[in-house]
Each structure stands twice: as C-alpha cells, then as structure tokens.
Amino acid sequence: MYVNLGRGCIIQSGRIIGIFCAGEYKDFYKTVKNGKGEPYKVEDLSEDGETDSIIFTEETIYLSPISALTLQKRINKNIIFNNGGNNDRKK
C-alpha cells in the first residue's frame, strides 16, 4: 500500500521507519546519520518552509507539509481495509 506525503510524493508505507511531528525540532534531522554513518538524503516536500512532519525511510528523510497524525491515520486506514478489518463490506 502507498501513502501520499504531499506535493505528489507517494511512497510504499512499508518503507517508512518513523513519522515524527516537526514541532519546534524541525532541524534535528540534520544531525541524524544512517546505518553507514552517512547523512540521509533529505527531500523537502513542504511549501514555503512549512514542515509539519518528518518521515524517515532507510535512505531518505522527507519533510512534509502534512501533519504526522494525518499521515498515520491514512496508513492505519489502509492497513485495516487491506487486512479485512472493514466491517462495512457486504458479503
């Protein structure tokens, strides 16, 4: 299943390691290193510097204008639907 991170960037939800609220710590991602000790590739999807969430994958950090809560809801909705948790389906 896929999730839209904003500005047309769509990735597989299984690639996401973590989703964090940017809040007042918008620059903490600059100091984070990947498993090889190298800085992550950063893809800024925010408009006018308005970053609401920071999404980590194995190789990339995405700065998104969409809130972390909204992204989490989208992912959970897809998991429930795809795993048979939709009780509204007709048999």
Coordinates of N, CA, C and O in Angstrom, one line a residue, residues 12-80:
Q12 N 5.8 3.7 -0.7 CA 5.2 2.5 -0.1 C 5.3 2.7 1.4 O 6.3 3.0 2.0
S13 N 4.1 2.4 2.1 CA 4.1 2.6 3.5 C 5.0 1.7 4.3 O 5.5 2.0 5.3
G14 N 5.3 0.6 3.7 CA 6.3 -0.4 4.3 C 7.7 0.1 4.4 O 8.5 -0.4 5.2
R15 N 8.0 1.1 3.6 CA 9.4 1.7 3.6 C 9.6 2.7 4.8 O 10.7 3.1 5.1
I16 N 8.4 3.1 5.4 CA 8.5 4.1 6.5 C 9.0 3.5 7.8 O 8.4 2.5 8.2
I17 N 10.0 4.1 8.3 CA 10.6 3.7 9.6 C 9.9 4.4 10.7 O 9.6 3.9 11.8
G18 N 9.7 5.7 10.5 CA 9.1 6.5 11.6 C 8.5 7.8 11.0 O 9.0 8.4 10.0
I19 N 7.4 8.3 11.7 CA 6.8 9.6 11.3 C 6.8 10.4 12.6 O 6.3 10.0 13.7
F20 N 7.4 11.6 12.5 CA 7.5 12.5 13.7 C 6.9 13.9 13.4 O 7.0 14.4 12.3
C21 N 6.3 14.4 14.5 CA 5.9 15.8 14.4 C 7.1 16.7 14.4 O 8.0 16.5 15.2
A22 N 7.1 17.7 13.5 CA 8.2 18.6 13.4 C 8.3 19.5 14.6 O 9.4 19.7 15.2
G23 N 7.2 20.1 15.0 CA 7.1 21.0 16.1 C 8.3 22.0 16.1 O 8.6 22.6 15.1
E24 N 8.9 22.1 17.3 CA 10.0 23.1 17.4 C 11.3 22.5 17.1 O 12.3 23.1 17.2
Y25 N 11.3 21.2 16.8 CA 12.6 20.5 16.5 C 12.7 20.2 15.0 O 13.1 19.1 14.6
K26 N 12.5 21.2 14.2 CA 12.5 21.0 12.7 C 13.8 20.7 12.2 O 13.9 20.2 11.1
D27 N 14.9 21.0 12.9 CA 16.2 20.8 12.3 C 17.0 19.6 12.9 O 18.1 19.4 12.5
F28 N 16.3 18.8 13.8 CA 17.0 17.7 14.4 C 17.5 16.7 13.3 O 18.5 16.0 13.5
Y29 N 16.8 16.6 12.2 CA 17.1 15.6 11.2 C 18.5 15.8 10.6 O 19.1 14.9 10.0
K30 N 18.9 17.0 10.7 CA 20.2 17.4 10.0 C 21.4 16.7 10.7 O 22.5 16.5 10.1
T31 N 21.2 16.2 12.0 CA 22.3 15.6 12.7 C 22.2 14.1 12.7 O 23.1 13.4 13.1
V32 N 21.1 13.5 12.1 CA 20.9 12.1 12.1 C 21.7 11.4 11.0 O 21.7 11.9 9.9
K33 N 22.3 10.3 11.3 CA 23.1 9.5 10.3 C 22.4 8.2 10.1 O 21.7 7.7 11.0
N34 N 22.6 7.6 8.9 CA 22.0 6.3 8.6 C 22.9 5.2 9.2 O 23.9 5.5 9.8
G35 N 22.6 4.0 8.9 CA 23.4 2.8 9.5 C 24.8 2.8 9.0 O 25.6 2.2 9.7
K36 N 25.1 3.5 8.0 CA 26.5 3.5 7.5 C 27.3 4.7 8.0 O 28.4 4.9 7.6
G37 N 26.6 5.5 8.8 CA 27.3 6.7 9.4 C 27.3 7.9 8.5 O 27.9 8.9 8.7
E38 N 26.5 7.8 7.4 CA 26.4 8.9 6.4 C 25.1 9.7 6.7 O 24.1 9.2 7.2
P39 N 25.1 11.0 6.3 CA 23.8 11.7 6.4 C 22.8 11.2 5.4 O 23.1 10.7 4.4
Y40 N 21.6 11.3 5.8 CA 20.4 10.9 5.0 C 20.3 11.9 3.8 O 20.6 13.1 4.0
K41 N 19.7 11.4 2.7 CA 19.2 12.3 1.7 C 18.0 12.9 2.2 O 17.1 12.2 2.8
V42 N 17.8 14.2 2.0 CA 16.7 15.0 2.5 C 15.9 15.5 1.3 O 16.4 16.1 0.4
E43 N 14.6 15.2 1.4 CA 13.6 15.6 0.3 C 12.6 16.5 1.0 O 11.8 16.1 1.7
D44 N 12.7 17.8 0.7 CA 11.8 18.8 1.3 C 10.5 18.9 0.4 O 10.5 19.4 -0.7
L45 N 9.4 18.4 0.9 CA 8.1 18.5 0.2 C 7.3 19.6 0.7 O 6.2 19.9 0.2
S46 N 7.7 20.4 1.7 CA 6.9 21.4 2.3 C 6.9 22.6 1.4 O 7.8 22.9 0.6
E47 N 5.9 23.4 1.6 CA 5.7 24.6 0.8 C 6.0 25.8 1.7 O 5.5 25.9 2.8
D48 N 6.9 26.7 1.2 CA 7.3 27.9 1.9 C 7.9 27.5 3.3 O 7.7 28.3 4.3
G49 N 8.6 26.4 3.4 CA 9.2 26.0 4.6 C 8.3 25.6 5.8 O 8.7 25.5 6.9
E50 N 7.1 25.3 5.5 CA 6.1 24.9 6.5 C 6.1 23.4 6.6 O 5.3 22.7 6.0
T51 N 7.0 22.9 7.4 CA 7.2 21.4 7.6 C 6.4 21.1 8.9 O 6.6 21.6 10.0
D52 N 5.4 20.1 8.7 CA 4.6 19.7 9.8 C 5.1 18.3 10.3 O 4.8 18.0 11.5
S53 N 5.7 17.5 9.4 CA 6.1 16.2 9.9 C 7.4 15.8 9.2 O 7.8 16.3 8.1
I54 N 8.1 14.9 9.8 CA 9.4 14.4 9.3 C 9.3 12.9 9.2 O 8.9 12.2 10.2
I55 N 9.5 12.4 8.0 CA 9.3 10.9 7.7 C 10.6 10.3 7.4 O 11.3 10.8 6.5
F56 N 11.0 9.2 8.2 CA 12.2 8.5 7.9 C 12.0 7.3 7.2 O 11.0 6.5 7.5
T57 N 12.8 7.0 6.1 CA 12.9 5.7 5.5 C 14.3 5.3 5.6 O 15.1 6.0 6.2
E58 N 14.7 4.1 5.1 CA 16.1 3.7 5.2 C 17.1 4.6 4.6 O 18.2 4.8 5.1
E59 N 16.7 5.2 3.5 CA 17.7 6.1 2.8 C 17.3 7.5 2.7 O 18.2 8.4 2.3
T60 N 16.1 7.9 3.0 CA 15.7 9.3 2.8 C 14.9 9.8 4.0 O 14.1 9.1 4.6
I61 N 15.0 11.1 4.2 CA 14.2 11.8 5.2 C 13.3 12.8 4.4 O 13.8 13.5 3.6
Y62 N 12.0 12.7 4.6 CA 11.1 13.5 3.9 C 10.5 14.6 4.8 O 10.1 14.2 5.9
L63 N 10.5 15.8 4.4 CA 9.9 16.9 5.2 C 8.6 17.2 4.5 O 8.5 17.6 3.4
S64 N 7.5 16.9 5.3 CA 6.2 17.0 4.7 C 5.3 18.1 5.3 O 5.4 18.4 6.5
P65 N 4.5 18.7 4.5 CA 3.5 19.8 5.0 C 2.3 19.1 5.6 O 1.5 19.8 6.2
I66 N 2.2 17.8 5.5 CA 1.0 17.1 6.1 C 1.4 16.7 7.5 O 2.5 16.2 7.8
S67 N 0.5 16.8 8.4 CA 0.7 16.5 9.8 C 1.0 15.0 10.0 O 0.5 14.2 9.3
A68 N 1.8 14.7 11.0 CA 2.2 13.3 11.3 C 0.9 12.5 11.7 O 0.8 11.4 11.3
L69 N 0.0 13.1 12.4 CA -1.3 12.5 12.8 C -2.1 12.1 11.5 O -2.6 11.0 11.4
T70 N -2.2 13.0 10.6 CA -2.9 12.7 9.3 C -2.3 11.6 8.5 O -3.0 10.7 8.0
L71 N -1.0 11.6 8.4 CA -0.2 10.5 7.7 C -0.5 9.2 8.4 O -0.7 8.2 7.8
Q72 N -0.4 9.2 9.7 CA -0.6 7.9 10.5 C -2.0 7.4 10.3 O -2.3 6.2 10.1
K73 N -3.0 8.3 10.3 CA -4.4 7.9 10.0 C -4.6 7.3 8.6 O -5.3 6.3 8.5
R74 N -3.9 7.9 7.6 CA -4.0 7.3 6.3 C -3.4 5.9 6.2 O -4.0 5.0 5.6
I75 N -2.3 5.7 6.9 CA -1.6 4.4 6.8 C -2.5 3.4 7.6 O -2.7 2.3 7.1
N76 N -3.0 3.8 8.8 CA -3.8 2.8 9.5 C -5.1 2.5 8.8 O -5.6 1.3 8.8
K77 N -5.7 3.5 8.1 CA -7.0 3.2 7.4 C -6.7 2.2 6.3 O -7.5 1.2 6.1
N78 N -5.6 2.3 5.6 CA -5.2 1.3 4.5 C -4.9 -0.1 5.1 O -5.3 -1.1 4.5
I79 N -4.3 -0.1 6.3 CA -4.0 -1.4 6.9 C -5.2 -2.1 7.3 O -5.4 -3.3 7.0
I80 N -6.1 -1.4 7.9 CA -7.4 -2.0 8.3 C -8.2 -2.5 7.1 O -8.7 -3.6 7.1

